[in-house]
């Protein structure tokens, strides 16, 4: 009976020991989606560039003057995901000032497009004097701002081989 009691006491002591596990986990990820380049692709003779296009983060501003219907200028913009997290385009915003006769289009990028980490995507912005205008507007200059809103792609796997 004593032997059984001793074995039970030793067993109870072994199971009642507190197990403490210590350690740290580091997540080394970076979010960096930016415009890296704006290049003029083409322009008609009636276009005057009032100022050089300016990119800041994921916003680009263009300031051009157009003189007659059909005049247009096309820019290629590079959107780069320089971070370590995949991104998805959530929204494409474009705001304009001044002349309603000057129209623009954004081609080559759509809401929902994925931009994997360490990749880039080119798209174009076309600024054009509306060819359907029948009378000369008062203002022939327009400032256009285009911005891309991105968010983290959900349900993505993390590559454990990425160095910290």
Tab-separated table of N, CA and C in Angstrom:
chain	number	residue	atom	x	y	z
A	1	UNK	N	0.808	-1.179	0.000
A	1	UNK	CA	0.000	0.000	0.000
A	1	UNK	C	0.865	1.262	0.000
A	2	UNK	N	1.975	1.206	0.780
A	2	UNK	CA	2.904	2.340	0.835
A	2	UNK	C	3.539	2.593	-0.529
A	3	UNK	N	3.855	1.494	-1.207
A	3	UNK	CA	4.488	1.646	-2.513
A	3	UNK	C	3.522	2.306	-3.491
A	4	UNK	N	2.276	1.934	-3.477
A	4	UNK	CA	1.258	2.513	-4.356
A	4	UNK	C	1.079	3.980	-4.010
A	5	UNK	N	1.052	4.316	-2.737
A	5	UNK	CA	0.891	5.695	-2.291
A	5	UNK	C	2.070	6.558	-2.745
A	6	UNK	N	3.290	6.027	-2.684
A	6	UNK	CA	4.491	6.756	-3.128
A	6	UNK	C	4.443	6.994	-4.640
A	7	UNK	N	4.018	5.986	-5.383
A	7	UNK	CA	3.939	6.124	-6.843
A	7	UNK	C	2.900	7.172	-7.209
A	8	UNK	N	1.770	7.179	-6.493
A	8	UNK	CA	0.726	8.167	-6.751
A	8	UNK	C	1.217	9.573	-6.423
A	9	UNK	N	1.967	9.717	-5.356
A	9	UNK	CA	2.486	11.031	-4.967
A	9	UNK	C	3.467	11.548	-6.002
A	10	UNK	N	4.342	10.663	-6.474
A	10	UNK	CA	5.315	11.064	-7.503
A	10	UNK	C	4.576	11.401	-8.802
A	11	UNK	N	3.604	10.634	-9.171
A	11	UNK	CA	2.821	10.896	-10.386
A	11	UNK	C	2.074	12.209	-10.296
A	12	UNK	N	1.460	12.487	-9.151
A	12	UNK	CA	0.752	13.757	-8.959
A	12	UNK	C	1.723	14.926	-9.079
A	13	UNK	N	2.898	14.809	-8.493
A	13	UNK	CA	3.900	15.874	-8.547
A	13	UNK	C	4.347	16.108	-9.983
A	14	UNK	N	4.491	15.043	-10.754
A	14	UNK	CA	4.933	15.176	-12.134
A	14	UNK	C	3.878	15.888	-12.990
A	15	UNK	N	2.595	15.581	-12.766
A	15	UNK	CA	1.539	16.188	-13.560
A	15	UNK	C	1.171	17.596	-13.107
A	16	UNK	N	1.491	17.980	-11.918
A	16	UNK	CA	1.135	19.301	-11.432
A	16	UNK	C	2.239	20.324	-11.666
A	17	UNK	N	3.309	19.943	-12.323
A	17	UNK	CA	4.385	20.870	-12.643
A	17	UNK	C	3.906	21.836	-13.724
A	18	UNK	N	4.190	23.121	-13.579
A	18	UNK	CA	3.800	24.138	-14.547
A	18	UNK	C	4.804	24.134	-15.689
A	19	UNK	N	4.298	24.025	-16.887
A	19	UNK	CA	5.135	24.067	-18.077
A	19	UNK	C	5.066	25.477	-18.641
A	20	UNK	N	6.190	26.162	-18.715
A	20	UNK	CA	6.245	27.522	-19.231
A	20	UNK	C	7.027	27.521	-20.531
A	21	UNK	N	6.385	28.049	-21.578
A	21	UNK	CA	7.035	28.155	-22.875
A	21	UNK	C	7.192	29.638	-23.167
A	22	UNK	N	8.399	30.054	-23.440
A	22	UNK	CA	8.641	31.455	-23.775
A	22	UNK	C	9.260	31.544	-25.155
A	23	UNK	N	9.047	32.653	-25.797
A	23	UNK	CA	9.613	32.870	-27.122
A	23	UNK	C	9.023	34.127	-27.714
A	24	UNK	N	9.494	34.497	-28.875
A	24	UNK	CA	8.974	35.668	-29.561
A	24	UNK	C	8.682	35.305	-31.008
A	25	UNK	N	7.777	36.063	-31.589
A	25	UNK	CA	7.472	35.917	-33.010
A	25	UNK	C	7.538	37.301	-33.622
A	26	UNK	N	8.172	37.409	-34.746
A	26	UNK	CA	8.288	38.684	-35.439
A	26	UNK	C	7.615	38.596	-36.791
A	27	UNK	N	6.883	39.643	-37.122
A	27	UNK	CA	6.303	39.750	-38.459
A	27	UNK	C	7.038	40.887	-39.147
A	28	UNK	N	7.705	40.571	-40.196
A	28	UNK	CA	8.472	41.569	-40.933
A	28	UNK	C	7.820	41.774	-42.293
A	29	UNK	N	6.798	42.629	-42.339
A	29	UNK	CA	6.135	42.905	-43.604
A	29	UNK	C	6.112	44.407	-43.827
A	30	UNK	N	5.981	44.782	-45.078
A	30	UNK	CA	5.998	46.198	-45.431
A	30	UNK	C	4.902	46.483	-46.444
A	31	UNK	N	4.168	47.585	-46.221
A	31	UNK	CA	3.136	48.031	-47.147
A	31	UNK	C	3.682	49.242	-47.892
A	32	UNK	N	3.861	49.106	-49.205
A	32	UNK	CA	4.374	50.230	-49.990
A	32	UNK	C	3.907	50.094	-51.432
A	33	UNK	N	2.772	50.724	-51.724
A	33	UNK	CA	2.232	50.764	-53.078
A	33	UNK	C	2.297	52.224	-53.523
A	34	UNK	N	3.035	52.504	-54.613
A	34	UNK	CA	3.267	53.881	-55.050
A	34	UNK	C	3.339	53.978	-56.570
A	35	UNK	N	3.112	55.202	-57.083
A	35	UNK	CA	3.400	55.483	-58.483
A	35	UNK	C	4.905	55.692	-58.580
A	36	UNK	N	5.543	54.998	-59.502
A	36	UNK	CA	6.993	55.125	-59.637
A	36	UNK	C	7.415	55.854	-60.906
A	37	UNK	N	6.505	55.994	-61.870
A	37	UNK	CA	6.896	56.643	-63.113
A	37	UNK	C	5.679	57.202	-63.830
A	38	UNK	N	5.844	58.388	-64.416
A	38	UNK	CA	4.837	58.975	-65.297
A	38	UNK	C	5.566	59.373	-66.570
A	39	UNK	N	5.138	58.809	-67.696
A	39	UNK	CA	5.791	59.069	-68.973
A	39	UNK	C	4.754	59.537	-69.977
A	40	UNK	N	5.076	60.598	-70.700
A	40	UNK	CA	4.198	61.057	-71.772
A	40	UNK	C	4.325	60.084	-72.936
A	41	UNK	N	3.199	59.541	-73.386
A	41	UNK	CA	3.192	58.584	-74.488
A	41	UNK	C	2.995	59.303	-75.816
A	42	UNK	N	2.022	60.220	-75.851
A	42	UNK	CA	1.744	60.953	-77.081
A	42	UNK	C	1.006	62.239	-76.750
A	43	UNK	N	1.029	63.163	-77.707
A	43	UNK	CA	0.223	64.377	-77.585
A	43	UNK	C	0.036	64.984	-78.960
A	44	UNK	N	-1.079	65.669	-79.140
A	44	UNK	CA	-1.326	66.364	-80.403
A	44	UNK	C	-0.704	67.753	-80.324
A	45	UNK	N	-0.640	68.431	-81.458
A	45	UNK	CA	0.055	69.724	-81.528
A	45	UNK	C	-0.629	70.825	-80.733
A	46	UNK	N	-1.918	70.701	-80.476
A	46	UNK	CA	-2.630	71.757	-79.745
A	46	UNK	C	-2.539	71.649	-78.233
A	47	UNK	N	-1.721	70.761	-77.728
A	47	UNK	CA	-1.609	70.543	-76.281
A	47	UNK	C	-0.408	71.314	-75.741
A	48	UNK	N	-0.628	72.030	-74.649
A	48	UNK	CA	0.485	72.663	-73.945
A	48	UNK	C	0.530	72.098	-72.532
A	49	UNK	N	1.732	71.748	-72.101
A	49	UNK	CA	1.909	71.208	-70.754
A	49	UNK	C	2.197	72.382	-69.828
A	50	UNK	N	1.270	72.668	-68.921
A	50	UNK	CA	1.391	73.818	-68.024
A	50	UNK	C	2.381	73.551	-66.899
A	51	UNK	N	2.455	72.306	-66.458
A	51	UNK	CA	3.454	71.910	-65.458
A	51	UNK	C	3.713	70.413	-65.595
A	52	UNK	N	4.879	70.000	-65.154
A	52	UNK	CA	5.260	68.591	-65.208
A	52	UNK	C	4.338	67.784	-64.299
A	53	UNK	N	3.884	66.612	-64.752
A	53	UNK	CA	3.045	65.781	-63.881
A	53	UNK	C	3.777	65.488	-62.565
A	54	UNK	N	3.023	65.467	-61.488
A	54	UNK	CA	3.589	65.237	-60.158
A	54	UNK	C	2.945	63.997	-59.555
A	55	UNK	N	3.784	63.081	-59.056
A	55	UNK	CA	3.295	61.879	-58.375
A	55	UNK	C	3.706	61.944	-56.916
A	56	UNK	N	2.764	61.606	-56.057
A	56	UNK	CA	3.022	61.524	-54.621
A	56	UNK	C	2.259	60.325	-54.091
A	57	UNK	N	2.980	59.282	-53.703
A	57	UNK	CA	2.317	58.054	-53.256
A	57	UNK	C	1.543	57.445	-54.403
A	58	UNK	N	0.217	57.350	-54.244
A	58	UNK	CA	-0.638	56.810	-55.305
A	58	UNK	C	-1.557	57.888	-55.865
A	59	UNK	N	-1.058	59.132	-55.884
A	59	UNK	CA	-1.793	60.248	-56.465
A	59	UNK	C	-0.913	60.934	-57.495
A	60	UNK	N	-1.491	61.222	-58.668
A	60	UNK	CA	-0.774	61.936	-59.726
A	60	UNK	C	-1.613	63.126	-60.165
A	61	UNK	N	-0.941	64.258	-60.414
A	61	UNK	CA	-1.624	65.472	-60.846
A	61	UNK	C	-1.058	65.915	-62.183
A	62	UNK	N	-1.971	66.250	-63.115
A	62	UNK	CA	-1.614	66.686	-64.461
A	62	UNK	C	-2.222	68.058	-64.698
A	63	UNK	N	-1.473	68.961	-65.349
A	63	UNK	CA	-1.967	70.291	-65.655
A	63	UNK	C	-1.619	70.593	-67.107
A	64	UNK	N	-2.637	70.552	-67.962
A	64	UNK	CA	-2.422	70.737	-69.401
A	64	UNK	C	-3.399	71.756	-69.961
A	65	UNK	N	-3.039	72.329	-71.106
A	65	UNK	CA	-3.924	73.214	-71.853
A	65	UNK	C	-4.183	72.612	-73.220
A	66	UNK	N	-5.439	72.707	-73.688
A	66	UNK	CA	-5.831	72.169	-74.990
A	66	UNK	C	-6.535	73.290	-75.757
A	67	UNK	N	-6.338	73.354	-77.075
A	67	UNK	CA	-6.876	74.493	-77.819
A	67	UNK	C	-8.071	74.183	-78.714
A	68	UNK	N	-8.213	72.946	-79.194
A	68	UNK	CA	-9.344	72.668	-80.085
A	68	UNK	C	-9.841	71.235	-79.902
A	69	UNK	N	-11.114	70.983	-80.283
A	69	UNK	CA	-11.678	69.645	-80.136
A	69	UNK	C	-10.792	68.585	-80.804
A	70	UNK	N	-10.597	67.480	-80.081
A	70	UNK	CA	-9.770	66.386	-80.578
A	70	UNK	C	-8.345	66.423	-80.051
A	71	UNK	N	-7.890	67.564	-79.526
A	71	UNK	CA	-6.554	67.622	-78.930
A	71	UNK	C	-6.506	66.687	-77.736
A	72	UNK	N	-5.383	65.952	-77.582
A	72	UNK	CA	-5.278	65.062	-76.434
A	72	UNK	C	-3.824	64.758	-76.108
A	73	UNK	N	-3.634	64.326	-74.882
A	73	UNK	CA	-2.329	63.897	-74.404
A	73	UNK	C	-2.534	62.598	-73.627
A	74	UNK	N	-1.599	61.664	-73.786
A	74	UNK	CA	-1.689	60.364	-73.121
A	74	UNK	C	-0.442	60.175	-72.266
A	75	UNK	N	-0.657	59.798	-71.008
A	75	UNK	CA	0.437	59.492	-70.082
A	75	UNK	C	0.367	58.028	-69.676
A	76	UNK	N	1.534	57.408	-69.535
A	76	UNK	CA	1.621	56.056	-68.969
A	76	UNK	C	2.103	56.215	-67.529
A	77	UNK	N	1.404	55.571	-66.621
A	77	UNK	CA	1.756	55.621	-65.197
A	77	UNK	C	2.080	54.207	-64.741
A	78	UNK	N	3.128	54.075	-63.955
A	78	UNK	CA	3.500	52.782	-63.384
A	78	UNK	C	3.126	52.772	-61.912
A	79	UNK	N	2.280	51.813	-61.532
A	79	UNK	CA	1.898	51.584	-60.138
A	79	UNK	C	2.688	50.378	-59.660
A	80	UNK	N	3.503	50.564	-58.627
A	80	UNK	CA	4.372	49.485	-58.161
A	80	UNK	C	4.048	49.100	-56.727
A	81	UNK	N	4.042	47.801	-56.473
A	81	UNK	CA	3.924	47.285	-55.113
A	81	UNK	C	5.341	46.930	-54.673
A	82	UNK	N	5.970	47.847	-53.961
A	82	UNK	CA	7.340	47.654	-53.511
A	82	UNK	C	7.403	46.986	-52.144
A	83	UNK	N	6.257	46.688	-51.562
A	83	UNK	CA	6.203	46.057	-50.251
A	83	UNK	C	6.234	44.548	-50.328
A	84	UNK	N	5.911	43.925	-49.203
A	84	UNK	CA	5.939	42.465	-49.110
A	84	UNK	C	4.537	41.866	-48.995
A	85	UNK	N	3.513	42.705	-49.089
A	85	UNK	CA	2.126	42.260	-48.946
A	85	UNK	C	1.410	42.468	-50.275
A	86	UNK	N	0.698	41.445	-50.753
A	86	UNK	CA	-0.081	41.585	-51.985
A	86	UNK	C	-1.187	42.617	-51.780
A	87	UNK	N	-1.489	43.368	-52.846
A	87	UNK	CA	-2.499	44.423	-52.777
A	87	UNK	C	-3.602	44.167	-53.801
A	88	UNK	N	-4.742	44.806	-53.558
A	88	UNK	CA	-5.871	44.779	-54.478
A	88	UNK	C	-6.319	46.228	-54.667
A	89	UNK	N	-6.649	46.589	-55.901
A	89	UNK	CA	-7.130	47.947	-56.165
A	89	UNK	C	-8.575	48.045	-55.710
A	90	UNK	N	-8.801	48.937	-54.759
A	90	UNK	CA	-10.126	49.101	-54.165
A	90	UNK	C	-10.935	50.179	-54.883
A	91	UNK	N	-10.256	51.257	-55.330
A	91	UNK	CA	-10.974	52.354	-55.946
A	91	UNK	C	-10.029	53.143	-56.846
A	92	UNK	N	-10.581	53.753	-57.874
A	92	UNK	CA	-9.845	54.654	-58.758
A	92	UNK	C	-10.594	55.975	-58.719
A	93	UNK	N	-9.934	56.996	-58.182
A	93	UNK	CA	-10.560	58.311	-58.049
A	93	UNK	C	-9.928	59.272	-59.036
A	94	UNK	N	-10.736	60.093	-59.644
A	94	UNK	CA	-10.229	61.145	-60.524
A	94	UNK	C	-11.046	62.402	-60.258
A	95	UNK	N	-10.347	63.488	-59.968
A	95	UNK	CA	-11.035	64.752	-59.761
A	95	UNK	C	-10.467	65.768	-60.732
A	96	UNK	N	-11.299	66.680	-61.144
A	96	UNK	CA	-10.906	67.640	-62.148
A	96	UNK	C	-11.378	69.033	-61.765
A	97	UNK	N	-10.725	70.013	-62.333
A	97	UNK	CA	-11.137	71.390	-62.109
A	97	UNK	C	-11.245	72.098	-63.445
A	98	UNK	N	-11.957	73.176	-63.456
A	98	UNK	CA	-12.056	74.080	-64.597
A	98	UNK	C	-12.938	73.541	-65.713
A	99	UNK	N	-12.455	73.418	-66.930
A	99	UNK	CA	-13.249	73.242	-68.140
A	99	UNK	C	-13.998	71.910	-68.240
A	100	UNK	N	-15.323	71.968	-68.437
A	100	UNK	CA	-16.088	70.725	-68.655
A	100	UNK	C	-15.879	70.148	-70.053
A	101	UNK	N	-15.263	70.901	-70.975
A	101	UNK	CA	-15.036	70.414	-72.341
A	101	UNK	C	-13.828	69.493	-72.406
A	102	UNK	N	-13.058	69.422	-71.333
A	102	UNK	CA	-11.881	68.559	-71.323
A	102	UNK	C	-12.241	67.291	-70.566
A	103	UNK	N	-12.094	66.153	-71.235
A	103	UNK	CA	-12.477	64.867	-70.648
A	103	UNK	C	-11.229	64.004	-70.473
A	104	UNK	N	-11.358	62.967	-69.687
A	104	UNK	CA	-10.229	62.074	-69.465
A	104	UNK	C	-10.713	60.648	-69.328
A	105	UNK	N	-9.809	59.711	-69.591
A	105	UNK	CA	-10.094	58.291	-69.394
A	105	UNK	C	-8.882	57.639	-68.730
A	106	UNK	N	-9.160	56.626	-67.936
A	106	UNK	CA	-8.126	55.826	-67.287
A	106	UNK	C	-8.295	54.407	-67.820
A	107	UNK	N	-7.259	53.876	-68.474
A	107	UNK	CA	-7.329	52.548	-69.084
A	107	UNK	C	-6.186	51.663	-68.599
A	108	UNK	N	-6.463	50.366	-68.482
A	108	UNK	CA	-5.419	49.405	-68.140
A	108	UNK	C	-5.371	49.039	-66.674
A	109	UNK	N	-6.265	49.601	-65.881
A	109	UNK	CA	-6.342	49.268	-64.469
A	109	UNK	C	-7.812	49.294	-64.062
A	110	UNK	N	-8.211	48.331	-63.245
A	110	UNK	CA	-9.614	48.213	-62.838
A	110	UNK	C	-9.712	47.922	-61.353
A	111	UNK	N	-10.826	48.312	-60.772
A	111	UNK	CA	-11.110	47.952	-59.389
A	111	UNK	C	-11.130	46.430	-59.297
A	112	UNK	N	-10.461	45.880	-58.301
A	112	UNK	CA	-10.387	44.436	-58.114
A	112	UNK	C	-9.111	43.814	-58.657
A	113	UNK	N	-8.353	44.565	-59.470
A	113	UNK	CA	-7.085	44.036	-59.980
A	113	UNK	C	-6.131	43.766	-58.820
A	114	UNK	N	-5.412	42.645	-58.900
A	114	UNK	CA	-4.408	42.306	-57.882
A	114	UNK	C	-3.056	42.860	-58.292
A	115	UNK	N	-2.290	43.249	-57.300
A	115	UNK	CA	-0.917	43.695	-57.518
A	115	UNK	C	-0.056	42.961	-56.502
A	116	UNK	N	0.531	41.862	-56.965
A	116	UNK	CA	1.355	41.041	-56.070
A	116	UNK	C	2.568	41.834	-55.610
A	117	UNK	N	3.118	41.430	-54.453
A	117	UNK	CA	4.278	42.140	-53.936
A	117	UNK	C	5.448	42.032	-54.907
A	118	UNK	N	6.212	43.112	-54.951
A	118	UNK	CA	7.401	43.223	-55.818
A	118	UNK	C	7.070	43.172	-57.311
A	119	UNK	N	5.841	43.600	-57.681
A	119	UNK	CA	5.461	43.688	-59.091
A	119	UNK	C	4.935	45.089	-59.376
A	120	UNK	N	4.733	45.377	-60.652
A	120	UNK	CA	4.176	46.671	-61.038
A	120	UNK	C	3.164	46.490	-62.157
A	121	UNK	N	2.375	47.530	-62.370
A	121	UNK	CA	1.330	47.504	-63.392
A	121	UNK	C	1.319	48.873	-64.070
A	122	UNK	N	1.309	48.883	-65.399
A	122	UNK	CA	1.225	50.123	-66.160
A	122	UNK	C	-0.219	50.361	-66.582
A	123	UNK	N	-0.619	51.625	-66.579
A	123	UNK	CA	-1.921	52.011	-67.106
A	123	UNK	C	-1.786	53.389	-67.739
A	124	UNK	N	-2.803	53.805	-68.488
A	124	UNK	CA	-2.729	55.102	-69.162
A	124	UNK	C	-3.835	56.033	-68.688
A	125	UNK	N	-3.506	57.314	-68.739
A	125	UNK	CA	-4.471	58.383	-68.499
A	125	UNK	C	-4.477	59.232	-69.759
A	126	UNK	N	-5.652	59.399	-70.365
A	126	UNK	CA	-5.797	60.215	-71.564
A	126	UNK	C	-6.603	61.453	-71.214
A	127	UNK	N	-6.044	62.614	-71.521
A	127	UNK	CA	-6.729	63.890	-71.296
A	127	UNK	C	-7.015	64.457	-72.682
A	128	UNK	N	-8.298	64.767	-72.942
A	128	UNK	CA	-8.696	65.109	-74.308
A	128	UNK	C	-9.722	66.232	-74.323
A	129	UNK	N	-9.592	67.102	-75.309
A	129	UNK	CA	-10.608	68.120	-75.574
A	129	UNK	C	-11.752	67.370	-76.238
A	130	UNK	N	-12.925	67.377	-75.641
A	130	UNK	CA	-14.074	66.619	-76.133
A	130	UNK	C	-14.326	66.930	-77.612
A	131	UNK	N	-14.212	65.927	-78.497
A	131	UNK	CA	-14.402	66.188	-79.928
A	131	UNK	C	-15.849	66.527	-80.296
A	132	UNK	N	-16.784	66.343	-79.371
A	132	UNK	CA	-18.196	66.620	-79.649
A	132	UNK	C	-18.622	68.015	-79.229
A	133	UNK	N	-17.706	68.805	-78.690
A	133	UNK	CA	-18.037	70.163	-78.247
A	133	UNK	C	-18.305	71.025	-79.478
A	134	UNK	N	-19.400	71.795	-79.431
A	134	UNK	CA	-19.761	72.627	-80.582
A	134	UNK	C	-19.450	74.102	-80.368
A	135	UNK	N	-19.169	74.499	-79.129
A	135	UNK	CA	-18.800	75.899	-78.890
A	135	UNK	C	-17.579	75.944	-77.978
A	136	UNK	N	-16.796	76.989	-78.168
A	136	UNK	CA	-15.552	77.146	-77.414
A	136	UNK	C	-15.870	77.509	-75.954
A	137	UNK	N	-15.406	76.711	-74.973
A	137	UNK	CA	-15.629	77.067	-73.575
A	137	UNK	C	-14.690	78.201	-73.164
A	138	UNK	N	-15.016	78.820	-72.036
A	138	UNK	CA	-14.194	79.923	-71.529
A	138	UNK	C	-12.825	79.440	-71.078
A	139	UNK	N	-12.765	78.268	-70.458
A	139	UNK	CA	-11.497	77.769	-69.922
A	139	UNK	C	-11.014	76.584	-70.743
A	140	UNK	N	-9.757	76.642	-71.132
A	140	UNK	CA	-9.161	75.566	-71.920
A	140	UNK	C	-8.067	74.851	-71.143
A	141	UNK	N	-7.958	75.150	-69.873
A	141	UNK	CA	-6.944	74.514	-69.031
A	141	UNK	C	-7.653	73.702	-67.969
A	142	UNK	N	-7.084	72.560	-67.626
A	142	UNK	CA	-7.704	71.708	-66.612
A	142	UNK	C	-6.617	71.051	-65.793
A	143	UNK	N	-6.842	70.989	-64.492
A	143	UNK	CA	-5.962	70.234	-63.608
A	143	UNK	C	-6.688	68.943	-63.262
A	144	UNK	N	-6.040	67.832	-63.504
A	144	UNK	CA	-6.620	66.512	-63.250
A	144	UNK	C	-5.781	65.809	-62.198
A	145	UNK	N	-6.441	65.234	-61.217
A	145	UNK	CA	-5.759	64.438	-60.199
A	145	UNK	C	-6.330	63.033	-60.227
A	146	UNK	N	-5.452	62.044	-60.356
A	146	UNK	CA	-5.855	60.637	-60.367
A	146	UNK	C	-5.204	59.972	-59.170
A	147	UNK	N	-6.005	59.233	-58.402
A	147	UNK	CA	-5.436	58.479	-57.283
A	147	UNK	C	-6.001	57.070	-57.290
A	148	UNK	N	-5.165	56.147	-56.874
A	148	UNK	CA	-5.535	54.737	-56.782
A	148	UNK	C	-5.555	54.371	-55.301
A	149	UNK	N	-6.659	53.809	-54.850
A	149	UNK	CA	-6.769	53.358	-53.471
A	149	UNK	C	-6.577	51.841	-53.469
A	150	UNK	N	-5.629	51.368	-52.660
A	150	UNK	CA	-5.363	49.933	-52.589
A	150	UNK	C	-5.569	49.444	-51.168
A	151	UNK	N	-5.787	48.159	-51.053
A	151	UNK	CA	-5.903	47.528	-49.747
A	151	UNK	C	-5.217	46.174	-49.804
A	152	UNK	N	-4.975	45.639	-48.638
A	152	UNK	CA	-4.308	44.335	-48.545
A	152	UNK	C	-5.211	43.250	-49.100
A	153	UNK	N	-4.619	42.366	-49.881
A	153	UNK	CA	-5.355	41.209	-50.389
A	153	UNK	C	-5.629	40.288	-49.205
A	154	UNK	N	-6.876	39.855	-49.058
A	154	UNK	CA	-7.215	38.983	-47.935
A	154	UNK	C	-6.940	37.536	-48.289
A	155	UNK	N	-6.796	36.718	-47.264
A	155	UNK	CA	-6.573	35.277	-47.397
A	155	UNK	C	-5.313	34.932	-48.183
A	156	UNK	N	-4.275	35.728	-48.039
A	156	UNK	CA	-3.022	35.379	-48.712
A	156	UNK	C	-2.129	34.601	-47.774
A	157	UNK	N	-1.343	33.718	-48.326
A	157	UNK	CA	-0.420	32.944	-47.493
A	157	UNK	C	0.873	33.730	-47.336
A	158	UNK	N	1.557	33.468	-46.254
A	158	UNK	CA	2.817	34.145	-45.970
A	158	UNK	C	3.926	33.167	-46.203
A	159	UNK	N	4.905	33.576	-46.969
A	159	UNK	CA	6.055	32.743	-47.295
A	159	UNK	C	7.000	32.729	-46.086
A	160	UNK	N	7.157	31.586	-45.453
A	160	UNK	CA	7.984	31.495	-44.255
A	160	UNK	C	9.473	31.577	-44.578
A	161	UNK	N	9.844	31.524	-45.845
A	161	UNK	CA	11.250	31.595	-46.180
A	161	UNK	C	11.727	33.028	-46.321
A	162	UNK	N	10.801	33.995	-46.210
A	162	UNK	CA	11.185	35.393	-46.323
A	162	UNK	C	12.058	35.775	-45.141
A	163	UNK	N	13.244	36.335	-45.391
A	163	UNK	CA	14.128	36.704	-44.267
A	163	UNK	C	13.577	37.889	-43.505
A	164	UNK	N	13.893	37.934	-42.208
A	164	UNK	CA	13.459	39.064	-41.371
A	164	UNK	C	14.329	40.264	-41.589
